[in-house]
Coordinates of C-alpha atoms in Angstrom, one line a residue:
X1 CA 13.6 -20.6 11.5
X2 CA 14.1 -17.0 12.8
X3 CA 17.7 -16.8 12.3
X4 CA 16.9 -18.4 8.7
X5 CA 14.2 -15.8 8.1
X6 CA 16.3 -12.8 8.9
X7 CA 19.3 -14.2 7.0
X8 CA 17.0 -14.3 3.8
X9 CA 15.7 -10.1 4.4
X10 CA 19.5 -9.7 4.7
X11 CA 20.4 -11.4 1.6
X12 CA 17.5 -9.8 -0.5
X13 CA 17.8 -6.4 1.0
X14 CA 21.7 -6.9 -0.1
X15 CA 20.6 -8.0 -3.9
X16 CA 17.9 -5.0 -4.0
X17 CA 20.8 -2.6 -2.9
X18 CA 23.2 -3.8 -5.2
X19 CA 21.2 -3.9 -8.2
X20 CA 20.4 -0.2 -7.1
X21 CA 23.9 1.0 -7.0
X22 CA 24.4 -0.8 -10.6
X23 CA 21.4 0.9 -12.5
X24 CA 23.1 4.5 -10.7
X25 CA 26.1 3.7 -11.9
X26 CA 25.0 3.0 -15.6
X27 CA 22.4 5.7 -15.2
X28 CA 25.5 8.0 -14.4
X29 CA 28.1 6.1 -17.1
X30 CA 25.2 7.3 -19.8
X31 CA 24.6 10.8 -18.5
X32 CA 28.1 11.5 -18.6
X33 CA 28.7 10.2 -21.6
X34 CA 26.3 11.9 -23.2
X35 CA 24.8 14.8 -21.3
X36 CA 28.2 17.0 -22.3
X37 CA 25.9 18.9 -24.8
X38 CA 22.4 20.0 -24.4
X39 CA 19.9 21.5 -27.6
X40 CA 17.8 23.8 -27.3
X41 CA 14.1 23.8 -29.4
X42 CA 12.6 27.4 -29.9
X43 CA 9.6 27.7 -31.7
X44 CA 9.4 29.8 -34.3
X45 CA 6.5 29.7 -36.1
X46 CA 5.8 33.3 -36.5
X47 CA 9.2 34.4 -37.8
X48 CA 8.4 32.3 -40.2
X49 CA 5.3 33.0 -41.5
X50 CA 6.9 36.4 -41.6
X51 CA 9.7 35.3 -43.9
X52 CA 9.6 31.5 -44.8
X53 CA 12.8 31.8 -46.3
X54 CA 15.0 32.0 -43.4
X55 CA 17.8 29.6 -42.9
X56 CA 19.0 27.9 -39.7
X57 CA 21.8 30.7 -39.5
X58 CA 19.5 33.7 -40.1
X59 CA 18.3 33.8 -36.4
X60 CA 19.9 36.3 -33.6
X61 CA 20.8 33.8 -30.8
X62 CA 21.4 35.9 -27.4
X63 CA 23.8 33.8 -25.0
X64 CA 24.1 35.9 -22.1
X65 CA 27.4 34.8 -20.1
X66 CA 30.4 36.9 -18.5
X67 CA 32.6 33.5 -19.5
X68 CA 32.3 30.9 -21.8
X69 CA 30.5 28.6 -19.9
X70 CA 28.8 26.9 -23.1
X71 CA 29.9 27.2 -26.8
X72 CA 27.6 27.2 -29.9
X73 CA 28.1 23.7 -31.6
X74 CA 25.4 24.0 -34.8
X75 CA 22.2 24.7 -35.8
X76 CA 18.9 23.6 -37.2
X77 CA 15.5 24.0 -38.6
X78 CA 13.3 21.0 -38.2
X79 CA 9.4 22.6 -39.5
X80 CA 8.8 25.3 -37.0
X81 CA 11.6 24.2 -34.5
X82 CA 14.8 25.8 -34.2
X83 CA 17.5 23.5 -32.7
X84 CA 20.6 24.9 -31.6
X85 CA 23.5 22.5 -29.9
X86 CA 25.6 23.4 -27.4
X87 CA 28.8 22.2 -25.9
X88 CA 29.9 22.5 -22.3
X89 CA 32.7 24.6 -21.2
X90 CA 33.0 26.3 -17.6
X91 CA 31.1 25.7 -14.9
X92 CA 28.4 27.9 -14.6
X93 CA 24.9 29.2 -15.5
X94 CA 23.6 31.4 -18.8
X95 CA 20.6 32.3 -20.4
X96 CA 19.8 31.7 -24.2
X97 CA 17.2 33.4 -25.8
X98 CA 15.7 34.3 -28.8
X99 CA 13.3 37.4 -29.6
X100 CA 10.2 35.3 -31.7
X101 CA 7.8 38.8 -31.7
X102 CA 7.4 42.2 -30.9
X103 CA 8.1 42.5 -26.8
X104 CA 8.2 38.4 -27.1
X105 CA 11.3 36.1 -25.5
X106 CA 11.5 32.9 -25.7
X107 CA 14.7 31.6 -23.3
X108 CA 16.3 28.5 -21.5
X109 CA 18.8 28.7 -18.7
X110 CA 21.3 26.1 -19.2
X111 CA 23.2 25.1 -15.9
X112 CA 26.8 23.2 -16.3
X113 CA 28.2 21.2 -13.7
X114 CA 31.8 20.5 -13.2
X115 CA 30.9 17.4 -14.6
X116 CA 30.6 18.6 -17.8
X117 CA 26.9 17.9 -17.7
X118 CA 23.8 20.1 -19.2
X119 CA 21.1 20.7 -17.4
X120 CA 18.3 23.2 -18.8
X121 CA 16.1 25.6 -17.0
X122 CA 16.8 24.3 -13.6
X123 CA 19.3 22.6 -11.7
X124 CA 18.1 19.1 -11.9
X125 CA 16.4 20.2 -16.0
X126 CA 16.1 18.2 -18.7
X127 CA 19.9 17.3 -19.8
X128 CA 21.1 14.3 -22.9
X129 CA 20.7 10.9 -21.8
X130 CA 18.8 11.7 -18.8
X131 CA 15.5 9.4 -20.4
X132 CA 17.7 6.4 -19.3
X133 CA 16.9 7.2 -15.5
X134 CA 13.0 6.2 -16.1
X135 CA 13.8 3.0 -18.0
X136 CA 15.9 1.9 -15.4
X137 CA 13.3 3.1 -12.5
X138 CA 10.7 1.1 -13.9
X139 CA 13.0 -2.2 -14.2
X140 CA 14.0 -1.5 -10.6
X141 CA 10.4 -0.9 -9.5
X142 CA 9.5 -4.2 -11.0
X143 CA 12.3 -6.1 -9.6
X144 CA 11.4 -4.9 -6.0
X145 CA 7.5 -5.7 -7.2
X146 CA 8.7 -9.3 -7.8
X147 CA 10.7 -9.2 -4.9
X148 CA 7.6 -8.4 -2.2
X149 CA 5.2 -11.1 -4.7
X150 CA 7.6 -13.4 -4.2
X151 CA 7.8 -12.9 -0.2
X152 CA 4.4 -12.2 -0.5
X153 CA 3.9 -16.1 -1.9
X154 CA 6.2 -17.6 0.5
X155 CA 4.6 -16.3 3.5
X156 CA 1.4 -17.3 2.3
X157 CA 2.9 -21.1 1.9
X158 CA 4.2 -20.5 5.4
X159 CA 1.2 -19.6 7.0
X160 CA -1.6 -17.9 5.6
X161 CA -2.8 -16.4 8.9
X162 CA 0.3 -14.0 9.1
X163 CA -0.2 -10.1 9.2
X164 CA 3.1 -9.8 7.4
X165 CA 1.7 -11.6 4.1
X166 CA -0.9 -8.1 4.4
X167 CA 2.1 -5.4 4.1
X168 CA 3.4 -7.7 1.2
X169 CA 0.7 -7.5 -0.7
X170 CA -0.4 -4.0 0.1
X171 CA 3.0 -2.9 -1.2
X172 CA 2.7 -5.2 -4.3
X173 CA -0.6 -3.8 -4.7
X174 CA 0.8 -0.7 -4.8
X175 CA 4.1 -1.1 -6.8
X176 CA 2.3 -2.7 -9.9
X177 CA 0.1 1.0 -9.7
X178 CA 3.9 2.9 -9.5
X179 CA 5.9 1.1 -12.6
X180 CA 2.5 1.7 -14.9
X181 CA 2.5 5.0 -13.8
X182 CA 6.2 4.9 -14.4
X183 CA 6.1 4.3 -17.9
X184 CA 3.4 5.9 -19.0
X185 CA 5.9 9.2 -18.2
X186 CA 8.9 7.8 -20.0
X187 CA 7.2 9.0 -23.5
X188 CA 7.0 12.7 -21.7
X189 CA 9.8 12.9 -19.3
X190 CA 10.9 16.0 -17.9
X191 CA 14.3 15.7 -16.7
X192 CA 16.3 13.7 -13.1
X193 CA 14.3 16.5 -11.2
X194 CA 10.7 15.2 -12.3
X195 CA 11.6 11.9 -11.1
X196 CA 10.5 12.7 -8.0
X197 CA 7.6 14.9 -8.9
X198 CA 6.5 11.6 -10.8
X199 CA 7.3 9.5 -7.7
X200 CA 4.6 11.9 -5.9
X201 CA 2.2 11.9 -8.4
X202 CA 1.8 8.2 -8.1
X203 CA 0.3 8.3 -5.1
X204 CA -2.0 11.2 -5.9
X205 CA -2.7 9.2 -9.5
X206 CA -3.6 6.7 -8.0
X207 CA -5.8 8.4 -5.2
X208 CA -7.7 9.8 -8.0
X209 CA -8.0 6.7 -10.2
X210 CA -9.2 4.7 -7.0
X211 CA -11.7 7.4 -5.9
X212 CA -14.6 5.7 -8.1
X213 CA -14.2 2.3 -6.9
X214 CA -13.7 4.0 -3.2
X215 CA -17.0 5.8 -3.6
X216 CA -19.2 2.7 -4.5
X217 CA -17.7 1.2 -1.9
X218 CA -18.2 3.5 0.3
X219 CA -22.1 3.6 -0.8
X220 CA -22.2 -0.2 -0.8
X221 CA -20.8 -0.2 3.1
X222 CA -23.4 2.6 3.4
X223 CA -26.3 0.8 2.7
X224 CA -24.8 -2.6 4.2
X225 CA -24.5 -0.6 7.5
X226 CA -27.9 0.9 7.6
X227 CA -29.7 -2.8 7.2
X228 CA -26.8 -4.3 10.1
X229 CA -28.2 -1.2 12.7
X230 CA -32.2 -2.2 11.8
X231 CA -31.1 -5.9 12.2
X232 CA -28.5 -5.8 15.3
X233 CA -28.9 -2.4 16.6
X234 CA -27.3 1.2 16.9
X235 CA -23.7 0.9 18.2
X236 CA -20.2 2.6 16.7
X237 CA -19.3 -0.7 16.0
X238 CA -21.9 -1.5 13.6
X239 CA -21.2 2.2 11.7
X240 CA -17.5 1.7 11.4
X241 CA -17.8 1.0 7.2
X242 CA -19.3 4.3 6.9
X243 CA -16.9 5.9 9.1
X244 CA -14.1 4.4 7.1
X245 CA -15.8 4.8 3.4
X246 CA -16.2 8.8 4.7
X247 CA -12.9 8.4 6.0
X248 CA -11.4 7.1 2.4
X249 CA -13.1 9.5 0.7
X250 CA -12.3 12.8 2.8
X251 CA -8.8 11.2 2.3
X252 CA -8.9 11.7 -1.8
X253 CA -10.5 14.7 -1.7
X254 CA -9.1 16.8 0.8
X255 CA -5.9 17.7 -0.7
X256 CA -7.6 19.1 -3.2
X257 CA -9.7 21.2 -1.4
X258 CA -7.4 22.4 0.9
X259 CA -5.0 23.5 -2.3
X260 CA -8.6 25.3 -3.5
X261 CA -9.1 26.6 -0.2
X262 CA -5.6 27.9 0.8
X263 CA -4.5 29.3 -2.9
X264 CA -7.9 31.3 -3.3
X265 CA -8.7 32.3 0.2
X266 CA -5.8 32.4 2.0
X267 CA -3.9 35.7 2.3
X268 CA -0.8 34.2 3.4
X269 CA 0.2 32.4 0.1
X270 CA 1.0 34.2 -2.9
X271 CA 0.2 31.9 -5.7
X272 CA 2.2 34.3 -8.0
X273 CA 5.3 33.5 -6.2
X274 CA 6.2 30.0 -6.9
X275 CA 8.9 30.0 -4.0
X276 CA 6.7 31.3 -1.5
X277 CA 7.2 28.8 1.8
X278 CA 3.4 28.7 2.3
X279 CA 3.1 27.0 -0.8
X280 CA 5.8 24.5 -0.1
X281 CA 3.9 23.9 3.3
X282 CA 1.1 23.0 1.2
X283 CA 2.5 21.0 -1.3
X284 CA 3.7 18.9 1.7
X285 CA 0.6 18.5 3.3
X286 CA -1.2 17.1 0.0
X287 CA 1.8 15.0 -0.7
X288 CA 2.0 13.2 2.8
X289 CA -2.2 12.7 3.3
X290 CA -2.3 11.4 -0.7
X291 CA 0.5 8.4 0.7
X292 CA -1.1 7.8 3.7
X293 CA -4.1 7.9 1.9
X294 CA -2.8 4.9 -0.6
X295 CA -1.1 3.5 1.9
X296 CA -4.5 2.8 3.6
X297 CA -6.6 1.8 0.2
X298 CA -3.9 -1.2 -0.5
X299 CA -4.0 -2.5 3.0
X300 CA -7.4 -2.8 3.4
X301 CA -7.7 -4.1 -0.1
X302 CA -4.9 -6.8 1.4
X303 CA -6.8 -7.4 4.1
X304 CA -9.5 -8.1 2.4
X305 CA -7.8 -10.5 -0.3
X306 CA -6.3 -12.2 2.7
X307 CA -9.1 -12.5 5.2
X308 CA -11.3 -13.8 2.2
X309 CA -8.4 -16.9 1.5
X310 CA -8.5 -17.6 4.9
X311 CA -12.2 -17.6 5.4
X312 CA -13.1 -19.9 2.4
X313 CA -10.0 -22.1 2.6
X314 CA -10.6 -25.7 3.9
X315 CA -8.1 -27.0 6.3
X316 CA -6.1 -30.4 5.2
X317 CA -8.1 -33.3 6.2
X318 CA -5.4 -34.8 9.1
X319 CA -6.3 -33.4 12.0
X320 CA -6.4 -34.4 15.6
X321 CA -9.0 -32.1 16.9
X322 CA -10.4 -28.8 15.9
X323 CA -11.4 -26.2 18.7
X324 CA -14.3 -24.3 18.4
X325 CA -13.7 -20.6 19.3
X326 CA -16.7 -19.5 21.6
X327 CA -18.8 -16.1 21.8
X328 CA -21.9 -15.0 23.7
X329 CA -25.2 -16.5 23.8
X330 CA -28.4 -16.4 24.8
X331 CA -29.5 -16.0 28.1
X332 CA -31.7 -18.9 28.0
X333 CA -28.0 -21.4 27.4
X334 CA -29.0 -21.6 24.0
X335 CA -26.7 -20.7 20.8
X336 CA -27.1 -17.6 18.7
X337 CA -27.4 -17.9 15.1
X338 CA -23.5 -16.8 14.9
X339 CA -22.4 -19.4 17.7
X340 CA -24.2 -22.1 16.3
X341 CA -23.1 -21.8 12.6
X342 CA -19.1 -22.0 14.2
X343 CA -20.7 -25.6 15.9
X344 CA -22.0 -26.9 12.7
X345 CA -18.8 -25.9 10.5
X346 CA -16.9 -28.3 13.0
X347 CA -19.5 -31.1 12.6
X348 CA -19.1 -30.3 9.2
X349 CA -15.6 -30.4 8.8
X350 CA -15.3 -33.6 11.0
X351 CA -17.4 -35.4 8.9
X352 CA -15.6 -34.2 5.8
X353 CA -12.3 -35.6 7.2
X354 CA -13.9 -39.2 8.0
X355 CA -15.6 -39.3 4.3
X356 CA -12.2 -38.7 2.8
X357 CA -10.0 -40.3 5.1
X358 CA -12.0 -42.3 7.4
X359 CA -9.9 -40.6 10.2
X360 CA -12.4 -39.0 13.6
X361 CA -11.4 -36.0 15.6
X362 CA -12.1 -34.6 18.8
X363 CA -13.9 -31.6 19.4
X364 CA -12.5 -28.9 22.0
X365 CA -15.6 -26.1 22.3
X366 CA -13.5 -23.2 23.7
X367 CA -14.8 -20.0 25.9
X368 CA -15.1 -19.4 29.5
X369 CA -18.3 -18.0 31.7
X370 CA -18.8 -14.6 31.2
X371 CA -20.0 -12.2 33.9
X372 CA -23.3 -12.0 32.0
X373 CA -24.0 -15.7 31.3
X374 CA -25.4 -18.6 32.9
X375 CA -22.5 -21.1 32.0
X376 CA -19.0 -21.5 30.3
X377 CA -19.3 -21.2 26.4
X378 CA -17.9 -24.3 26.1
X379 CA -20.5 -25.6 28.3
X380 CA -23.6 -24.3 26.4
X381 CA -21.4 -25.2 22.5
X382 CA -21.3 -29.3 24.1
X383 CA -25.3 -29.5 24.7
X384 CA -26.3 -28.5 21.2
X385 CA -23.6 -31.1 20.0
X386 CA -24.4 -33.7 22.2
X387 CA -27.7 -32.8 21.0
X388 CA -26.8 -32.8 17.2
X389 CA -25.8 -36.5 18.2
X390 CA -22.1 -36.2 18.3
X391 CA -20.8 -38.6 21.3
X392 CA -20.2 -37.3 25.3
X393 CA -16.4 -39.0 24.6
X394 CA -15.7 -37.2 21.5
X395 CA -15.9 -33.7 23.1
X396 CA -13.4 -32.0 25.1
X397 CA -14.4 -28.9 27.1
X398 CA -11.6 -25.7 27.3
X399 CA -13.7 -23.8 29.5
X400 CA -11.3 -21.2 30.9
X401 CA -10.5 -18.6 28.2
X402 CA -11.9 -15.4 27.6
X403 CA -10.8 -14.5 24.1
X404 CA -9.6 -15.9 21.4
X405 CA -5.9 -15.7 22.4
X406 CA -6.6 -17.5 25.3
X407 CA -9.2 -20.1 22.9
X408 CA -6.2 -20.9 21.0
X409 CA -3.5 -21.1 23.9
X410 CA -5.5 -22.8 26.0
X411 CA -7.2 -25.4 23.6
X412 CA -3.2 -26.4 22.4
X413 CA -2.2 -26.8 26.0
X414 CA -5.3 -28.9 27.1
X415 CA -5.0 -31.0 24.0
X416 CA -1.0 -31.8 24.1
X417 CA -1.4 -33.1 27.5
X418 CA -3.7 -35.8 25.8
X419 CA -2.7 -35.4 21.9
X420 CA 1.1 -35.1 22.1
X421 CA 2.3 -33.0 18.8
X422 CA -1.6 -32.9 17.6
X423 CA -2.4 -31.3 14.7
X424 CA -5.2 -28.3 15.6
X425 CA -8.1 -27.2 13.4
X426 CA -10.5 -24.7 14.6
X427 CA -13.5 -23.8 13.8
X428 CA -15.2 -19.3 14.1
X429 CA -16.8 -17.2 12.1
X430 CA -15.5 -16.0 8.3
X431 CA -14.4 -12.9 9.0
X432 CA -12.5 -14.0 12.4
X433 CA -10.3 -16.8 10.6
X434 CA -7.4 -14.6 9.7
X435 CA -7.2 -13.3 13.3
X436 CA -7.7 -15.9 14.9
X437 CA -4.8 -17.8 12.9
X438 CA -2.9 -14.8 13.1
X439 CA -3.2 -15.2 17.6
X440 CA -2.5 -19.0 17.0
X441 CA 0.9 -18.0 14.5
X442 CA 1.9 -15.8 17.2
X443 CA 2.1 -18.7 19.8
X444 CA 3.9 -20.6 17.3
X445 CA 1.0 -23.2 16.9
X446 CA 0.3 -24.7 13.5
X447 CA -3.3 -24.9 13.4
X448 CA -5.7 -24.2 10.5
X449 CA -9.3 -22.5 10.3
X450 CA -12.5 -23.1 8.5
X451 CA -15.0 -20.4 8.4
X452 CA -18.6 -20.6 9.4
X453 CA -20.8 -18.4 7.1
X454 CA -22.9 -15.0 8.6
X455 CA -25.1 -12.7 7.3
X456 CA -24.0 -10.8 4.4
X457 CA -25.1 -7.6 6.3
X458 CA -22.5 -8.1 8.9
X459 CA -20.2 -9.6 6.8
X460 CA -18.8 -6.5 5.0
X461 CA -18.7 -4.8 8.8
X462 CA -17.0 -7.4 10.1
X463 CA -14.0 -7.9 7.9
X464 CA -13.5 -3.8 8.2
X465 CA -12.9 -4.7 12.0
X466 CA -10.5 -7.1 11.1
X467 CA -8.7 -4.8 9.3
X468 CA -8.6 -2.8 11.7
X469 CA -7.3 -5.3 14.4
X470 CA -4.6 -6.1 11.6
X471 CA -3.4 -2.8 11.6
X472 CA -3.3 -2.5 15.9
X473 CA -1.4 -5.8 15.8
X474 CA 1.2 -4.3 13.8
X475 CA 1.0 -0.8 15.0
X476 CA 5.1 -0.7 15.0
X477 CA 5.4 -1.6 11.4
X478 CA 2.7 1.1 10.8
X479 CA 3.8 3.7 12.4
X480 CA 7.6 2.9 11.1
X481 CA 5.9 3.3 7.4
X482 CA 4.4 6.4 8.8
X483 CA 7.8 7.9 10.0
X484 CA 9.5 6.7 6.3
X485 CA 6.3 8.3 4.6
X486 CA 6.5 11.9 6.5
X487 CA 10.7 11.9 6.2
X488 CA 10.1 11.1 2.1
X489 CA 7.3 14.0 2.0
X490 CA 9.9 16.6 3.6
X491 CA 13.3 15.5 1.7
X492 CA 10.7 15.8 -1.4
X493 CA 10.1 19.6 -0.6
X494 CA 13.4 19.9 0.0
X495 CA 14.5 19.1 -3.1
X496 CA 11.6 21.2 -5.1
X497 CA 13.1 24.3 -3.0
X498 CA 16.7 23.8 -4.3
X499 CA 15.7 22.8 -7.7
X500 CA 13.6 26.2 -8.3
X501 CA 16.7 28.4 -6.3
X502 CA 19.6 27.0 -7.1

């Protein structure tokens, strides 16, 4: 299945790279073709109004150049707009210009490459043909959106419990923000060398779009954390959804009020000198915390989409046995609240499974003995259920483990000694369904989970933790993204510092 798996990235990875180098290649056949002359638009509404009955021909054009590096090819007056076309000849750079007032110059730099291409007002400038080089962004954008969807869909029919199926979606998330951004600039496209400016100002689009919805959130987790401190007592723990809303929101704003900050207080930028390299310092800075910043929102909004599948999904009714993941209890030997509701979803589901299939499972109540309790977990989970009158022979104790990797590991080993190839439910809390599945995919056993319901209080706190457990478990992938993220801010601020010298 591995060698299958990575034989399928290959091949899509292949097809994403090809269809790449096609749409360059027709993105460079129509540049070419076209982007040989350039026109240039001046405005002049004031010469005019001084004497409306100017022609075309009646304006002094100034082409400063030493050789002919373009050539006049015609001229006209659309309203107020003078449009004058140009031809390509040597290589080189000039400077057109017209005077529209008294003191008053309105120019373009036009830059030819040996190519024979235009480019105006900067080296990577507005040039014939170039509005081709959006289209085909956005079609690529949405081929590599359907390509994560549709990875996206077959891990989830895999297995739901993976932490890959979170990057998919974040990413997809994210994508289908990128090619509505992306067309929305086609009508307003500024040349090959906004492209990336437009790339950038995704992320800090949608940063700003997303800052409403990350503020009532952040509110919401607020008040959700207040009433889980009154109810369950001060700890970090129980405050980590308003360190994260605070978190989100510092994220969104502080770009902006570092560029305040640094541009009006700071007497080592020059905001008058566009090329300054404090400035492209700072441009960096806002463009890498914006992507982080986005990178964060839409993998915690995966997480959340993903955690909430798992938690309300209902496990196929043919199992062999479903484990019961333990946690701490009272001191007395008797459940908590939390504990007990993880007992009754396994009644539940056990019950559910007879009624539609008339088949019985066995129950496996997982956890060890803590240093702080009077017995095993499992111990203490079999009285309540011998209690709720489910029969001494029907329970199985695993009363070794001490977290939920070891629930899961030790639950499959116990039960294939007796169940040979058994098919595993088990049974936890809402909010711990997608890790726990994720520990159980990660062993390689197929097991499914049913959620037990908690208070809505600790609900919201709880799934933040698992996000943030998602995140540790694939700390790699993360900090990979990271690396990819920081390397695209600098060649980006690389390019902006040719593009405005060259």
């Amino acid at each position: 299945m591995n060698t299958n798996y990575w034989s399928q990235k290959r091949k899509v990875g292949l097809t994403a790279l090809g269809l790449a180098l096609v749409m360059i290649a027709v993105a460079l056949a129509v540049i070419l073709t076209m982007g040989r002359t350039a026109t240039v638009a001046f405005n002049v509404t004031g010469l005019l109004a001084e004497e409306p009955d100017r022609t075309a021909e009646d304006f002094d054009i100034t082409l400063e150049q030493d050789q002919p590096v373009v050539r006049e090819t015609g001229r006209k007056l659309d309203g107020s707009t003078l449009k004058v076309s140009y031809a390509s000849g040597r290589p080189g750079k000039t400077f057109v210009s017209l005077d529209i007032g008294p003191g008053i110059m309105e120019g373009h730099t036009l830059m030819v490459f040996r190519s024979g291409i235009i480019t105006q007002d900067s080296l990577f400038g507005r040039c014939r043909g170039d509005r081709i080089i959006p289209v085909l962004l956005a079609l690529y954008l949405s081929f590599v959106l359907f390509l994560f969807l549709r990875s996206y869909r077959s891990g989830m029919k895999e297995c739901l419990y993976q932490y890959k199926n979170i990057a998919f979606l974040g990413v997809s998330i994210y994508l289908f923000f990128l090619v509505l951004h992306q067309l929305s600039q086609i009508p307003h496209y500024g040349g090959p060398g906004s492209t990336i400016t437009n790339f950038i100002s995704g992320f800090k689009t949608f940063a700003v779009v997303t800052f409403p919805i990350a503020l009532v959130v952040a509110v919401l987790v607020t008040i959700s954390n207040l009433v889980l401190v009154k109810n369950e007592g001060r700890s970090l723990r129980n405050l980590l959804g308003v360190f994260l809303g605070l978190l989100v929101i510092a994220g969104v704003l502080l770009p902006e009020l570092l560029s305040y900050k640094l541009q009006t207080t700071s007497s080592f930028i020059n905001v008058h000198n566009m090329n300054g390299p404090w400035l492209y310092l700072e441009t960096f800075v806002e463009t890498l915390i914006s992507q982080l910043v986005v990178y964060g929102e839409c993998l915690l909004a995966a997480t959340i989409i993903i955690a909430l599948k798992a938690a309300r999904r209902i496990p196929a009714f043919d199992k062999d046995y479903i484990a019961i993941l333990g946690c701490k209890f009272r001191d007395d030997g008797t459940l908590t609240p939390l504990l007990r509701s993880r007992v009754d979803r396994a009644i539940e589901f056990a019950r559910m499974q007879k009624e539609a299939t008339g088949k019985e499972l066995l129950f496996v109540p997982s956890g060890g003995q803590g240093p702080d309790e009077v017995c095993p977990e499992a111990e203490a989970m079999k009285r309540y259920m011998v209690q709720q009158g489910i029969p001494e022979d029907q329970i199985i104790l695993e009363d070794q483990s001490r977290n939920t990797y070891e629930n899961v590991q030790f639950t499959r080993r116990l039960m294939e000694d007796k169940i040979p190839g058994g098919k595993m439910a088990f049974s936890t809390t809402n909010y711990h369904v997608l890790r726990s599945g994720a520990y159980a995919w990660k062993q390689g056993i197929p097991s499914e989970g049913i959620g037990a319901p908690t208070k809505a209080y600790y609900w919201i706190n709880a799934f933040i933790r698992e996000f943030i457990a998602s995140t540790e478990a694939a700390k790699k992938q993360h900090l990979f993204v990271f690396a990819l993220i920081t390397l695209a801010s600098v060649l980006s601020i690389v390019f902006f510092y040719f593009n405005n010298n060259l």
